[in-house]
Amino acid sequence: MIEKKEILFPHDEIRETQDQVILQVTKALKNKQHLILNAPTGLGKTDATIPATLSFALKNNLTVFFLTPRHTQHKIAIESLIKIKERYNKDFLALDLIGKKWLCLQENVQTLNSSQFPEYCRNLKEKELCDFYNNFKRKKTWVKDFIKQVKDKNPLHVGQVFDLCSEEKYCPYEICLSLAKDAKIIIADYYHIFNKSIRENLFERTQKDLSDCIIIVDEAHNLPGRIRELLTKEISIYVISQAIKEAKSLNNQEAVEQLDSLNNILSNLAKEKMNIQDNEVLIKKIDLVKKIDYYEEVIENLEECAEAISETKKRSFAGSVSKFLRAWVGEDNGFARILSKGFSKSGQPFISLTYRCLDPAISTKEVVDNSHTTIMMSGTLSPTVMYQDLLGIDNPLLSEFKDPFPRDNRLNIVIPETTTKFTERNTTMYKKIAKSCANLVNSIPGNIAIFFPSYKLRDEINIYFQDLCSKTIFFEQQGLSKSEREETLERFKKYKNVGAVLLGANAGSYAEGIDLPGDLLKAVIVVGLPLAQPNLEIKELINYYDKKFQKGWDYGYIFPAIIKSLQAAGRCIRSEKDRGVIIFMDMRYAWPSYSRCFPKDWHIKITKEPEKLIKDFFK
Ligand code: SF4
C-alpha cells in the first residue's frame, strides 16, 4: 500500500483501485515509460494521477502538464491541487492556463477563430495599441508585486486570475506565462502541447523543455479527433470571395487578380475532376499547385493583405487563404486532399478544398517521444493497443481497470429489435423506435436521457415519440452557449422525482460533457450506432489504417462509433452509489463485430423483452 504523504494524496483514504493506478503511474515515471490507462469513470483517476506525478516532479525537478479537452475539466484538477496544498502545506506553484483568446481583455475577441486571433493580438502588441499589454510591459515593478500577490494565493482557478488581472488592467495571458515559468504543474488545453507552434512559443517563454515534462492527457479518447481537426485546413469559394473584397478595399489589384484566378481554378477543378453526381473527389497536390503561377509570391502577397486588414479588422479572409496555400504543399502521407461541391444551408452553391489530416501520430509521436513520460487516460481507451497505434506510442505500459462499482448497481441491455442503419431508415422503423423508447421511458422511474446518432434522426423519431411519451420532454438544442446548456440541464435535474426525458445527439455536448450523479438520471438509452457517414474522408481513413495496421474498419469506423456510444452510456453511473439502466437499442449491437467492442465486465444482456429485467432491477 502506498503512503499517502509520500505521494501527496489529497484524501483520507486511497481506494484499492486508485492504489493500483498510482502504482502504474509510479512505475511509468521511474522507467521513463509512457502509460495508456483505461480506467472507468468514478475510479478517481484525476485524484490518483495528479498527486503521483506532482510528487515525482517535485523530487526530480520536472513539470507536469495536465491537459483536458474542455475548460470545465480544469476545475476538478485545480480542486485536487487546492486540497493537496491545504493538507501538506507543500510549496509548489500550480497554474490554470486556457487559450489566449479566452484570457484576452479586449472586447468582442470571442468572434475570432483560432487562426485569426493570434494575428489580431500580435498586431495590437507590435503597434502598442493594447493597454493591457503596455501596462504589463511598462509597469515592471508593479507587475512584479502583482505576480507575487497572485503566487501567495495559489492555487487559483483561471477565472480568479482573470478577475485579478482585469482589476489591475494587466493582460491575463502575459501574467499566466510569467507564472508558468515557476509552475510545477500546469493545467492546460490539448493544443498548448500538441500544437507545435503554440508549444514552442510556450516553452521558449517559460524556459521549459519537453524532455523535463510529464504530460497527462485526460479524456484521451478525444485526442486523435482533436489532432486531426487541428492539422486540417480548408478553403471555399465563399472564403476566397470575402478575401477578394478585402483586397479591393486595399486597392491591391494584384491580390484581387490572384484571388479571382484561384476562384476560377476551384471552379475549373470541379468541372474537370467531378462528374455531375459527385459531391467529393480526391485530388493531388500538383493539381492545384501547377495551376497557380508564382505560388510562393501569391502567398506572400496575401499575407501582406492580411496584415493590412488586421489594422482595421479583427479577422482577415486573405490570411485564411494564405494559410491554406501554405498547408496544401505539406506532407502527402497521412493526409487526404479533397475537392467538394454542394449547397450550403442557405442554398448557395459551394466548392471547397480540404487538406485533411488522417494520422494524429504526425503530431503526437513527436510529443510522446520527447517527453519524460506521457500518460493517456480515459474511461473509454479500449482497446488500449488501438490508442498505442493511433497516437504512435512505442512500447507503452498498457493498463486496463475494471468497473469499480458494484455489479448489481447497473443493468446493461441490448435490445436487438430496431436499427438506424441507413438502408432501413423509414417511417415504419421510426415509429417502432419511438414506441420502444416510449415504453421504456414510461416504465422507468425518474429521469432518462436518450441519445440519437444525429439531431435530424432525433427530430424525425420524436414526431411519433412525443405522442406516446408520458413524461416532460427536454431537447438538447444545437448552438447553445455554455450557460444556456447548463440552464436546460438544471431544469431537467429538477424533474428527478416525477421524471423527465432528455433527447440529445451522440455528437452533442450532453453525450460527453455532463455529470448526472445520484438519482438525477435513472437510465440512458443509446438509439442506433453513431457510425460516421461513409464519406471520402472516412473511406480514406479506413484505407490509411488498413495500409498502416491492417485494421482500417476497426480503427477508422467501428471503434470510434462504439466509443461514442459508451461515452453517452457513461452519463448514468458516475459513482459507487449510482444505480441505473443502460440500454443500447439497435440490432447491430448484438452482432459479433460490434458486441466484441463492449467492455468484458459490462455483462450485457441481449433481450427483446427488457420490461421484466428493468422492473426487477428497480424493485
Ligand atoms: S496582449 Fe493580451 S489583452 Fe492584449 S490583445 Fe493580446 S491577449 Fe488580448
Coordinates of N, CA and C in Angstrom, one line a residue, residues 232-449:
T232 N -6.0 20.0 -40.0 CA -6.8 20.1 -41.3 C -7.0 21.5 -41.6
K233 N -6.8 21.8 -42.9 CA -7.1 23.2 -43.4 C -8.0 23.2 -44.6
E234 N -8.9 24.2 -44.7 CA -9.9 24.2 -45.7 C -10.1 25.6 -46.3
I235 N -10.4 25.7 -47.6 CA -10.9 27.0 -48.1 C -12.1 26.7 -49.0
S236 N -12.9 27.7 -49.2 CA -14.1 27.6 -50.1 C -14.2 28.8 -51.0
I237 N -15.1 28.7 -51.9 CA -15.3 29.8 -52.8 C -15.8 31.0 -52.0
Y238 N -16.5 30.8 -50.9 CA -17.0 31.9 -50.1 C -15.8 32.6 -49.4
V239 N -14.9 31.9 -48.9 CA -13.7 32.5 -48.2 C -12.9 33.3 -49.2
I240 N -12.8 32.7 -50.4 CA -12.0 33.5 -51.4 C -12.7 34.7 -51.8
S241 N -14.0 34.7 -52.0 CA -14.8 35.9 -52.4 C -14.7 37.0 -51.3
Q242 N -14.7 36.6 -50.0 CA -14.5 37.5 -49.0 C -13.1 38.1 -49.0
A243 N -12.1 37.3 -49.3 CA -10.7 37.8 -49.4 C -10.6 38.8 -50.6
I244 N -11.4 38.5 -51.7 CA -11.3 39.5 -52.8 C -11.8 40.9 -52.4
K245 N -12.9 40.8 -51.6 CA -13.4 42.1 -51.0 C -12.4 42.8 -50.2
E246 N -11.6 42.1 -49.4 CA -10.6 42.7 -48.6 C -9.5 43.3 -49.5
A247 N -9.1 42.5 -50.6 CA -8.0 43.0 -51.5 C -8.5 44.3 -52.2
K248 N -9.8 44.3 -52.6 CA -10.3 45.5 -53.2 C -10.3 46.7 -52.3
S249 N -10.7 46.5 -51.0 CA -10.7 47.6 -50.1 C -9.3 48.2 -49.9
L250 N -8.3 47.3 -50.2 CA -6.9 47.8 -50.0 C -6.3 48.3 -51.3
N251 N -7.2 48.3 -52.4 CA -6.7 48.7 -53.7 C -5.5 47.8 -54.1
N252 N -5.5 46.6 -53.7 CA -4.4 45.7 -54.1 C -4.8 44.9 -55.3
Q253 N -4.7 45.5 -56.5 CA -5.2 44.9 -57.7 C -4.5 43.5 -58.0
E254 N -3.3 43.4 -57.6 CA -2.6 42.1 -57.9 C -3.2 41.0 -57.1
A255 N -3.5 41.3 -55.8 CA -4.1 40.3 -55.0 C -5.5 39.9 -55.5
V256 N -6.3 41.0 -56.0 CA -7.6 40.7 -56.5 C -7.5 39.7 -57.7
E257 N -6.5 40.0 -58.5 CA -6.4 39.1 -59.7 C -6.0 37.7 -59.3
Q258 N -5.1 37.6 -58.3 CA -4.7 36.3 -57.9 C -5.8 35.5 -57.3
L259 N -6.6 36.2 -56.5 CA -7.8 35.5 -55.8 C -8.9 35.2 -56.8
D260 N -9.1 36.1 -57.8 CA -10.0 35.8 -58.9 C -9.6 34.5 -59.6
S261 N -8.3 34.5 -59.9 CA -7.8 33.3 -60.6 C -8.0 32.0 -59.7
L262 N -7.7 32.1 -58.4 CA -7.9 31.0 -57.5 C -9.4 30.5 -57.5
N263 N -10.3 31.5 -57.5 CA -11.7 31.1 -57.6 C -12.0 30.3 -58.9
N264 N -11.4 30.8 -60.0 CA -11.7 30.1 -61.3 C -11.0 28.7 -61.3
I265 N -9.9 28.7 -60.6 CA -9.2 27.4 -60.6 C -10.1 26.3 -59.8
L266 N -10.7 26.8 -58.7 CA -11.5 25.8 -58.0 C -12.7 25.4 -58.8
S267 N -13.3 26.4 -59.5 CA -14.5 26.0 -60.4 C -14.1 25.1 -61.5
N268 N -12.9 25.4 -62.1 CA -12.5 24.5 -63.2 C -12.1 23.1 -62.7
L269 N -11.5 23.1 -61.5 CA -11.1 21.8 -61.0 C -12.4 20.9 -60.8
A270 N -13.4 21.6 -60.3 CA -14.7 20.9 -60.0 C -15.2 20.3 -61.4
K271 N -15.1 21.2 -62.4 CA -15.6 20.7 -63.7 C -14.8 19.6 -64.3
E272 N -13.5 19.7 -64.1 CA -12.6 18.7 -64.7 C -12.6 17.4 -63.9
K273 N -12.7 17.5 -62.6 CA -12.5 16.3 -61.8 C -13.7 15.6 -61.4
M274 N -14.9 16.3 -61.5 CA -16.1 15.7 -60.9 C -17.1 15.5 -61.9
N275 N -17.8 14.3 -61.8 CA -19.0 14.1 -62.6 C -20.2 14.8 -62.0
I276 N -21.2 14.9 -62.7 CA -22.4 15.7 -62.2 C -22.9 15.1 -60.9
Q277 N -22.8 13.8 -60.7 CA -23.4 13.2 -59.5 C -22.4 13.2 -58.3
D278 N -21.1 13.6 -58.6 CA -20.1 13.6 -57.5 C -20.3 14.8 -56.6
N279 N -20.1 14.6 -55.3 CA -20.0 15.8 -54.4 C -18.6 15.9 -53.8
E280 N -17.8 14.9 -53.9 CA -16.4 15.0 -53.5 C -15.5 14.0 -54.2
V281 N -14.3 14.5 -54.5 CA -13.3 13.6 -55.1 C -11.9 13.9 -54.5
L282 N -11.0 12.9 -54.6 CA -9.7 13.1 -54.2 C -8.9 13.8 -55.3
I283 N -8.0 14.8 -54.9 CA -7.2 15.4 -55.9 C -5.7 15.3 -55.4
K284 N -4.8 15.7 -56.2 CA -3.4 15.7 -55.8 C -2.9 17.1 -55.5
K285 N -1.8 17.1 -54.8 CA -1.1 18.4 -54.5 C -0.9 19.2 -55.8
I286 N -0.3 18.5 -56.8 CA 0.1 19.2 -58.0 C -1.1 19.7 -58.8
D287 N -2.3 19.1 -58.7 CA -3.5 19.6 -59.4 C -3.8 21.1 -59.1
L288 N -3.5 21.5 -57.9 CA -3.7 22.9 -57.6 C -2.4 23.7 -57.9
V289 N -1.3 23.2 -57.4 CA 0.0 23.9 -57.5 C 0.3 24.3 -58.9
K290 N 0.1 23.3 -59.9 CA 0.5 23.6 -61.3 C -0.3 24.7 -61.9
K291 N -1.5 25.0 -61.3 CA -2.4 26.0 -61.9 C -2.1 27.4 -61.4
I292 N -1.3 27.5 -60.3 CA -1.1 28.8 -59.7 C 0.3 29.3 -60.1
D293 N 0.4 30.3 -60.8 CA 1.7 30.9 -61.2 C 2.3 31.6 -60.0
Y294 N 3.5 31.4 -59.8 CA 4.3 32.0 -58.7 C 3.6 31.8 -57.3
Y295 N 3.5 30.5 -57.0 CA 2.7 30.1 -55.8 C 3.2 30.8 -54.5
E296 N 4.5 30.9 -54.3 CA 5.0 31.5 -53.1 C 4.7 33.0 -53.1
E297 N 4.8 33.6 -54.2 CA 4.6 35.1 -54.3 C 3.1 35.4 -54.0
V298 N 2.2 34.5 -54.4 CA 0.8 34.7 -54.1 C 0.6 34.6 -52.6
I299 N 1.2 33.7 -52.0 CA 1.1 33.5 -50.5 C 1.6 34.8 -49.8
E300 N 2.8 35.3 -50.3 CA 3.3 36.4 -49.6 C 2.5 37.7 -49.8
N301 N 1.9 37.8 -51.0 CA 1.0 38.9 -51.3 C -0.2 38.9 -50.4
L302 N -0.8 37.7 -50.2 CA -2.0 37.6 -49.4 C -1.6 37.8 -47.9
E303 N -0.5 37.4 -47.5 CA 0.0 37.7 -46.1 C 0.1 39.2 -45.9
E304 N 0.6 39.9 -46.9 CA 0.6 41.4 -46.8 C -0.8 42.0 -46.6
C305 N -1.7 41.4 -47.5 CA -3.1 41.9 -47.4 C -3.6 41.7 -46.0
A306 N -3.4 40.5 -45.5 CA -3.9 40.1 -44.1 C -3.4 41.0 -43.1
E307 N -2.1 41.4 -43.2 CA -1.5 42.3 -42.2 C -2.2 43.7 -42.3
A308 N -2.4 44.1 -43.5 CA -3.0 45.5 -43.7 C -4.4 45.5 -43.2
I309 N -5.2 44.4 -43.4 CA -6.6 44.3 -43.0 C -6.6 44.3 -41.5
S310 N -5.6 43.6 -40.8 CA -5.6 43.5 -39.4 C -5.5 44.8 -38.7
E311 N -5.1 45.9 -39.4 CA -5.1 47.2 -38.8 C -6.5 47.7 -38.5
T312 N -7.4 47.3 -39.3 CA -8.8 47.9 -39.1 C -9.8 46.8 -38.6
K313 N -9.5 45.6 -39.0 CA -10.5 44.5 -38.6 C -9.8 43.4 -37.8
K314 N -10.7 42.7 -37.1 CA -10.1 41.7 -36.2 C -9.8 40.4 -37.0
R315 N -10.5 40.1 -38.1 CA -10.2 38.9 -38.9 C -9.9 39.2 -40.3
S316 N -9.1 38.3 -41.0 CA -8.8 38.5 -42.4 C -9.0 37.2 -43.2
F317 N -9.8 37.3 -44.2 CA -10.0 36.1 -45.1 C -8.8 35.9 -45.9
A318 N -8.1 37.0 -46.3 CA -6.9 36.8 -47.1 C -5.9 36.0 -46.3
G319 N -5.8 36.2 -45.0 CA -4.9 35.4 -44.2 C -5.3 34.0 -44.2
S320 N -6.6 33.7 -44.1 CA -7.1 32.3 -44.2 C -6.6 31.6 -45.5
V321 N -6.7 32.3 -46.6 CA -6.4 31.7 -47.9 C -4.8 31.4 -47.9
S322 N -4.1 32.4 -47.4 CA -2.6 32.2 -47.5 C -2.2 31.0 -46.6
K323 N -2.9 30.9 -45.4 CA -2.5 29.8 -44.5 C -2.9 28.4 -45.2
F324 N -4.0 28.4 -45.9 CA -4.4 27.2 -46.6 C -3.3 26.8 -47.6
L325 N -2.9 27.8 -48.4 CA -2.0 27.5 -49.5 C -0.7 27.0 -49.0
R326 N -0.3 27.6 -47.8 CA 1.0 27.1 -47.2 C 0.8 25.6 -46.8
A327 N -0.3 25.3 -46.2 CA -0.5 23.9 -45.7 C -0.6 22.9 -46.9
W328 N -1.3 23.4 -48.0 CA -1.5 22.5 -49.1 C -0.3 21.8 -49.7
V329 N 0.8 22.5 -49.6 CA 2.1 21.9 -50.2 C 2.8 21.0 -49.1
G330 N 2.1 20.7 -48.0 CA 2.7 19.9 -47.0 C 2.8 18.4 -47.3
E331 N 3.0 17.6 -46.3 CA 3.1 16.1 -46.5 C 2.0 15.5 -47.3
D332 N 2.3 14.4 -48.0 CA 1.3 13.6 -48.6 C 0.8 12.5 -47.7
N333 N 1.8 11.8 -47.1 CA 1.5 10.6 -46.3 C 0.7 11.1 -45.0
G334 N -0.4 10.5 -44.8 CA -1.2 10.8 -43.6 C -2.2 11.9 -43.8
F335 N -2.3 12.4 -45.0 CA -3.2 13.4 -45.4 C -4.0 13.0 -46.6
A336 N -5.2 13.6 -46.8 CA -6.0 13.5 -48.0 C -6.4 14.8 -48.5
R337 N -6.3 15.0 -49.8 CA -6.7 16.3 -50.4 C -8.1 16.1 -51.1
I338 N -9.1 16.8 -50.6 CA -10.5 16.5 -51.1 C -11.1 17.8 -51.7
L339 N -11.6 17.6 -52.9 CA -12.4 18.7 -53.5 C -13.9 18.4 -53.4
S340 N -14.6 19.3 -52.8 CA -16.1 19.1 -52.6 C -16.9 20.1 -53.3
K341 N -18.1 19.7 -53.6 CA -19.1 20.7 -54.1 C -20.5 20.4 -53.6
G342 N -21.3 21.4 -53.5 CA -22.7 21.1 -53.0 C -23.4 22.4 -52.8
F343 N -24.3 22.4 -51.8 CA -25.1 23.6 -51.5 C -25.0 23.9 -50.0
S344 N -24.8 25.1 -49.6 CA -24.7 25.5 -48.2 C -26.1 25.4 -47.6
K345 N -26.2 25.6 -46.2 CA -27.5 25.5 -45.6 C -28.5 26.5 -46.2
S346 N -27.9 27.7 -46.6 CA -28.8 28.8 -47.1 C -29.1 28.5 -48.6
G347 N -28.7 27.4 -49.2 CA -29.0 27.1 -50.5 C -28.0 27.6 -51.6
Q348 N -26.9 28.2 -51.1 CA -25.9 28.7 -52.0 C -25.0 27.6 -52.5
P349 N -24.6 27.6 -53.8 CA -23.7 26.6 -54.2 C -22.3 26.8 -53.6
F350 N -21.6 25.8 -53.3 CA -20.2 26.0 -52.8 C -19.3 25.0 -53.4
I351 N -18.0 25.4 -53.5 CA -16.9 24.5 -53.8 C -15.9 24.7 -52.7
S352 N -15.3 23.6 -52.2 CA -14.3 23.8 -51.2 C -13.1 22.8 -51.4
L353 N -12.0 23.1 -50.9 CA -10.8 22.3 -51.0 C -10.4 22.0 -49.5
T354 N -10.1 20.8 -49.2 CA -9.7 20.4 -47.8 C -8.4 19.7 -47.9
Y355 N -7.4 20.1 -47.0 CA -6.2 19.3 -46.8 C -6.4 18.6 -45.5
R356 N -6.9 17.4 -45.5 CA -7.4 16.7 -44.3 C -6.4 15.8 -43.7
C357 N -6.1 16.0 -42.4 CA -5.2 15.1 -41.7 C -5.9 13.8 -41.3
L358 N -5.3 12.7 -41.6 CA -5.8 11.4 -41.3 C -5.1 10.8 -40.1
D359 N -3.8 11.2 -39.9 CA -3.0 10.5 -38.9 C -2.6 11.4 -37.8
P360 N -3.2 11.3 -36.6 CA -2.8 12.1 -35.5 C -1.4 11.9 -35.0
A361 N -0.8 10.7 -35.3 CA 0.5 10.4 -34.8 C 1.5 11.4 -35.4
I362 N 1.2 12.0 -36.5 CA 2.1 13.0 -37.1 C 2.5 14.1 -36.0
S363 N 1.5 14.4 -35.2 CA 1.8 15.4 -34.1 C 2.1 14.7 -32.8
T364 N 1.4 13.7 -32.4 CA 1.5 13.2 -31.1 C 2.8 12.4 -30.9
K365 N 3.3 11.8 -31.9 CA 4.5 11.0 -31.8 C 5.7 11.8 -31.3
E366 N 5.8 13.0 -31.9 CA 6.9 13.9 -31.5 C 6.9 14.3 -30.0
V367 N 5.6 14.6 -29.5 CA 5.5 14.9 -28.1 C 5.8 13.7 -27.2
V368 N 5.2 12.6 -27.6 CA 5.4 11.4 -26.7 C 6.9 11.0 -26.7
D369 N 7.5 11.0 -27.9 CA 9.0 10.6 -28.0 C 9.9 11.5 -27.2
N370 N 9.5 12.7 -27.1 CA 10.5 13.7 -26.4 C 10.1 14.1 -25.0
S371 N 9.0 13.6 -24.5 CA 8.6 13.9 -23.1 C 9.2 12.9 -22.1
H372 N 9.3 13.3 -20.9 CA 9.8 12.3 -19.9 C 8.9 11.1 -19.8
T373 N 7.6 11.4 -19.6 CA 6.5 10.4 -19.6 C 5.2 11.0 -20.0
T374 N 4.5 10.3 -20.9 CA 3.2 10.7 -21.2 C 2.2 9.7 -20.7
I375 N 1.1 10.2 -20.1 CA 0.0 9.3 -19.6 C -1.3 9.7 -20.3
M376 N -1.7 8.7 -21.1 CA -3.0 8.9 -21.8 C -4.1 8.2 -20.9
M377 N -5.1 8.9 -20.5 CA -6.1 8.2 -19.7 C -7.5 8.6 -20.0
S378 N -8.4 7.7 -19.8 CA -9.8 7.9 -20.1 C -10.6 6.6 -19.6
G379 N -11.9 6.8 -19.6 CA -12.7 5.6 -19.3 C -13.1 4.8 -20.5
T380 N -12.7 5.4 -21.7 CA -13.0 4.6 -22.9 C -11.8 4.6 -23.8
L381 N -10.7 4.0 -23.3 CA -9.5 3.9 -24.1 C -9.3 2.4 -24.5
S382 N -10.4 1.8 -24.8 CA -10.3 0.3 -25.1 C -10.7 0.1 -26.5
P383 N -9.9 -0.7 -27.3 CA -8.7 -1.4 -26.9 C -7.5 -0.4 -26.8
T384 N -6.7 -0.6 -25.7 CA -5.6 0.3 -25.5 C -4.6 0.2 -26.6
V385 N -4.5 -0.9 -27.2 CA -3.5 -1.1 -28.3 C -3.9 -0.2 -29.5
M386 N -5.1 0.0 -29.7 CA -5.5 0.9 -30.8 C -5.0 2.3 -30.5
Y387 N -5.1 2.8 -29.3 CA -4.6 4.2 -29.0 C -3.0 4.2 -29.1
Q388 N -2.4 3.1 -28.7 CA -1.0 3.0 -28.9 C -0.6 3.2 -30.4
D389 N -1.4 2.5 -31.3 CA -1.2 2.7 -32.7 C -1.5 4.1 -33.2
L390 N -2.7 4.5 -32.9 CA -3.2 5.8 -33.4 C -2.3 7.0 -33.0
L391 N -1.8 6.9 -31.8 CA -1.0 8.0 -31.3 C 0.5 7.8 -31.4
G392 N 0.9 6.7 -32.0 CA 2.3 6.5 -32.3 C 3.1 6.4 -31.0
I393 N 2.7 5.6 -30.0 CA 3.4 5.4 -28.8 C 4.2 4.1 -28.8
D394 N 5.5 4.2 -28.8 CA 6.3 3.0 -28.8 C 6.4 2.4 -27.4
N395 N 6.1 1.1 -27.3 CA 6.3 0.3 -26.1 C 5.8 0.9 -24.8
P396 N 4.5 1.3 -24.8 CA 4.0 1.9 -23.6 C 3.5 0.8 -22.6
L397 N 3.3 1.2 -21.3 CA 2.6 0.3 -20.4 C 1.1 0.4 -20.7
L398 N 0.5 -0.7 -20.9 CA -1.0 -0.7 -21.2 C -1.7 -1.2 -19.9
S399 N -2.6 -0.4 -19.4 CA -3.2 -0.7 -18.2 C -4.7 -0.5 -18.2
E400 N -5.5 -1.6 -18.0 CA -6.9 -1.5 -18.1 C -7.5 -1.9 -16.7
F401 N -8.4 -1.1 -16.3 CA -9.1 -1.3 -15.0 C -10.6 -1.7 -15.2
K402 N -11.0 -2.6 -14.3 CA -12.5 -2.9 -14.4 C -13.3 -1.9 -13.7
D403 N -14.6 -1.9 -14.0 CA -15.5 -1.0 -13.4 C -15.5 -1.2 -11.8
P404 N -15.2 -0.2 -11.0 CA -15.0 -0.4 -9.6 C -16.3 -0.5 -8.8
F405 N -17.4 -0.2 -9.5 CA -18.7 -0.1 -8.8 C -19.4 -1.5 -8.7
P406 N -20.3 -1.7 -7.7 CA -21.0 -3.0 -7.5 C -21.7 -3.3 -8.8
R407 N -21.6 -4.6 -9.2 CA -22.2 -5.1 -10.4 C -23.7 -4.9 -10.4
D408 N -24.3 -5.1 -9.2 CA -25.7 -5.0 -9.1 C -26.3 -3.6 -9.3
N409 N -25.4 -2.6 -9.3 CA -25.9 -1.2 -9.5 C -26.2 -0.8 -10.9
R410 N -25.9 -1.7 -11.8 CA -26.2 -1.4 -13.2 C -26.8 -2.5 -14.0
L411 N -27.7 -2.2 -14.9 CA -28.2 -3.2 -15.8 C -27.9 -2.7 -17.2
N412 N -27.2 -3.6 -17.9 CA -26.8 -3.2 -19.3 C -27.6 -4.1 -20.3
I413 N -28.3 -3.5 -21.2 CA -29.2 -4.3 -22.0 C -29.0 -3.8 -23.5
V414 N -29.0 -4.8 -24.4 CA -29.1 -4.6 -25.8 C -30.5 -5.0 -26.3
I415 N -31.2 -4.1 -26.9 CA -32.5 -4.5 -27.5 C -32.3 -4.6 -29.0
P416 N -32.2 -5.9 -29.5 CA -31.9 -6.0 -31.0 C -33.1 -6.0 -31.9
E417 N -34.0 -5.1 -31.7 CA -35.3 -5.1 -32.4 C -35.4 -4.1 -33.5
T418 N -34.6 -3.0 -33.4 CA -34.7 -1.9 -34.3 C -33.3 -1.6 -34.9
T419 N -33.2 -0.7 -35.8 CA -31.9 -0.3 -36.3 C -32.0 1.1 -36.9
T420 N -30.9 1.9 -36.9 CA -30.9 3.1 -37.6 C -30.0 3.0 -38.8
K421 N -29.8 1.8 -39.2 CA -29.0 1.5 -40.4 C -29.6 2.3 -41.6
F422 N -28.7 2.9 -42.4 CA -29.1 3.9 -43.4 C -30.2 3.3 -44.3
T423 N -30.0 2.1 -44.7 CA -30.9 1.4 -45.7 C -32.2 1.1 -45.1
E424 N -32.3 1.2 -43.8 CA -33.6 0.8 -43.1 C -34.3 2.0 -42.4
R425 N -33.8 3.2 -42.8 CA -34.4 4.4 -42.2 C -35.7 4.7 -43.0
N426 N -36.8 4.5 -42.3 CA -38.1 4.8 -42.9 C -39.2 5.0 -41.8
T427 N -40.3 5.5 -42.2 CA -41.4 5.8 -41.3 C -41.7 4.6 -40.3
T428 N -41.8 3.4 -40.9 CA -42.1 2.3 -40.1 C -41.1 2.0 -39.0
M429 N -39.8 2.2 -39.4 CA -38.7 2.0 -38.4 C -38.8 3.1 -37.3
Y430 N -39.0 4.3 -37.8 CA -39.0 5.4 -36.8 C -40.2 5.2 -35.8
K431 N -41.3 4.8 -36.3 CA -42.5 4.5 -35.4 C -42.1 3.4 -34.4
K432 N -41.4 2.4 -34.9 CA -41.0 1.3 -34.0 C -40.1 1.7 -32.9
I433 N -39.1 2.5 -33.3 CA -38.1 3.1 -32.3 C -38.8 3.9 -31.3
A434 N -39.7 4.8 -31.8 CA -40.4 5.7 -30.9 C -41.2 5.0 -29.9
K435 N -41.9 3.9 -30.4 CA -42.8 3.1 -29.5 C -41.9 2.4 -28.4
S436 N -40.8 1.9 -28.9 CA -39.9 1.1 -27.9 C -39.3 2.1 -26.9
C437 N -38.9 3.3 -27.3 CA -38.4 4.3 -26.4 C -39.5 4.7 -25.4
A438 N -40.7 5.0 -25.9 CA -41.7 5.5 -25.1 C -42.1 4.4 -24.0
N439 N -42.2 3.2 -24.4 CA -42.5 2.1 -23.4 C -41.4 2.1 -22.3
L440 N -40.2 2.3 -22.7 CA -39.1 2.3 -21.6 C -39.2 3.5 -20.8
V441 N -39.4 4.7 -21.4 CA -39.4 5.9 -20.6 C -40.6 5.9 -19.7
N442 N -41.8 5.4 -20.1 CA -43.0 5.4 -19.3 C -42.9 4.4 -18.1
S443 N -42.0 3.4 -18.3 CA -42.0 2.4 -17.2 C -40.8 2.6 -16.3
I444 N -39.8 3.3 -16.7 CA -38.6 3.5 -15.8 C -38.9 4.8 -14.9
P445 N -38.8 4.6 -13.6 CA -39.0 5.8 -12.7 C -37.9 6.8 -12.9
G446 N -38.2 8.1 -12.8 CA -37.2 9.1 -12.8 C -36.7 9.7 -14.1
N447 N -35.6 10.3 -14.1 CA -35.1 11.0 -15.4 C -34.4 10.0 -16.3
I448 N -34.6 10.2 -17.6 CA -33.9 9.3 -18.6 C -33.4 10.2 -19.7
A449 N -32.2 9.8 -20.2 CA -31.6 10.6 -21.4 C -31.6 9.6 -22.5

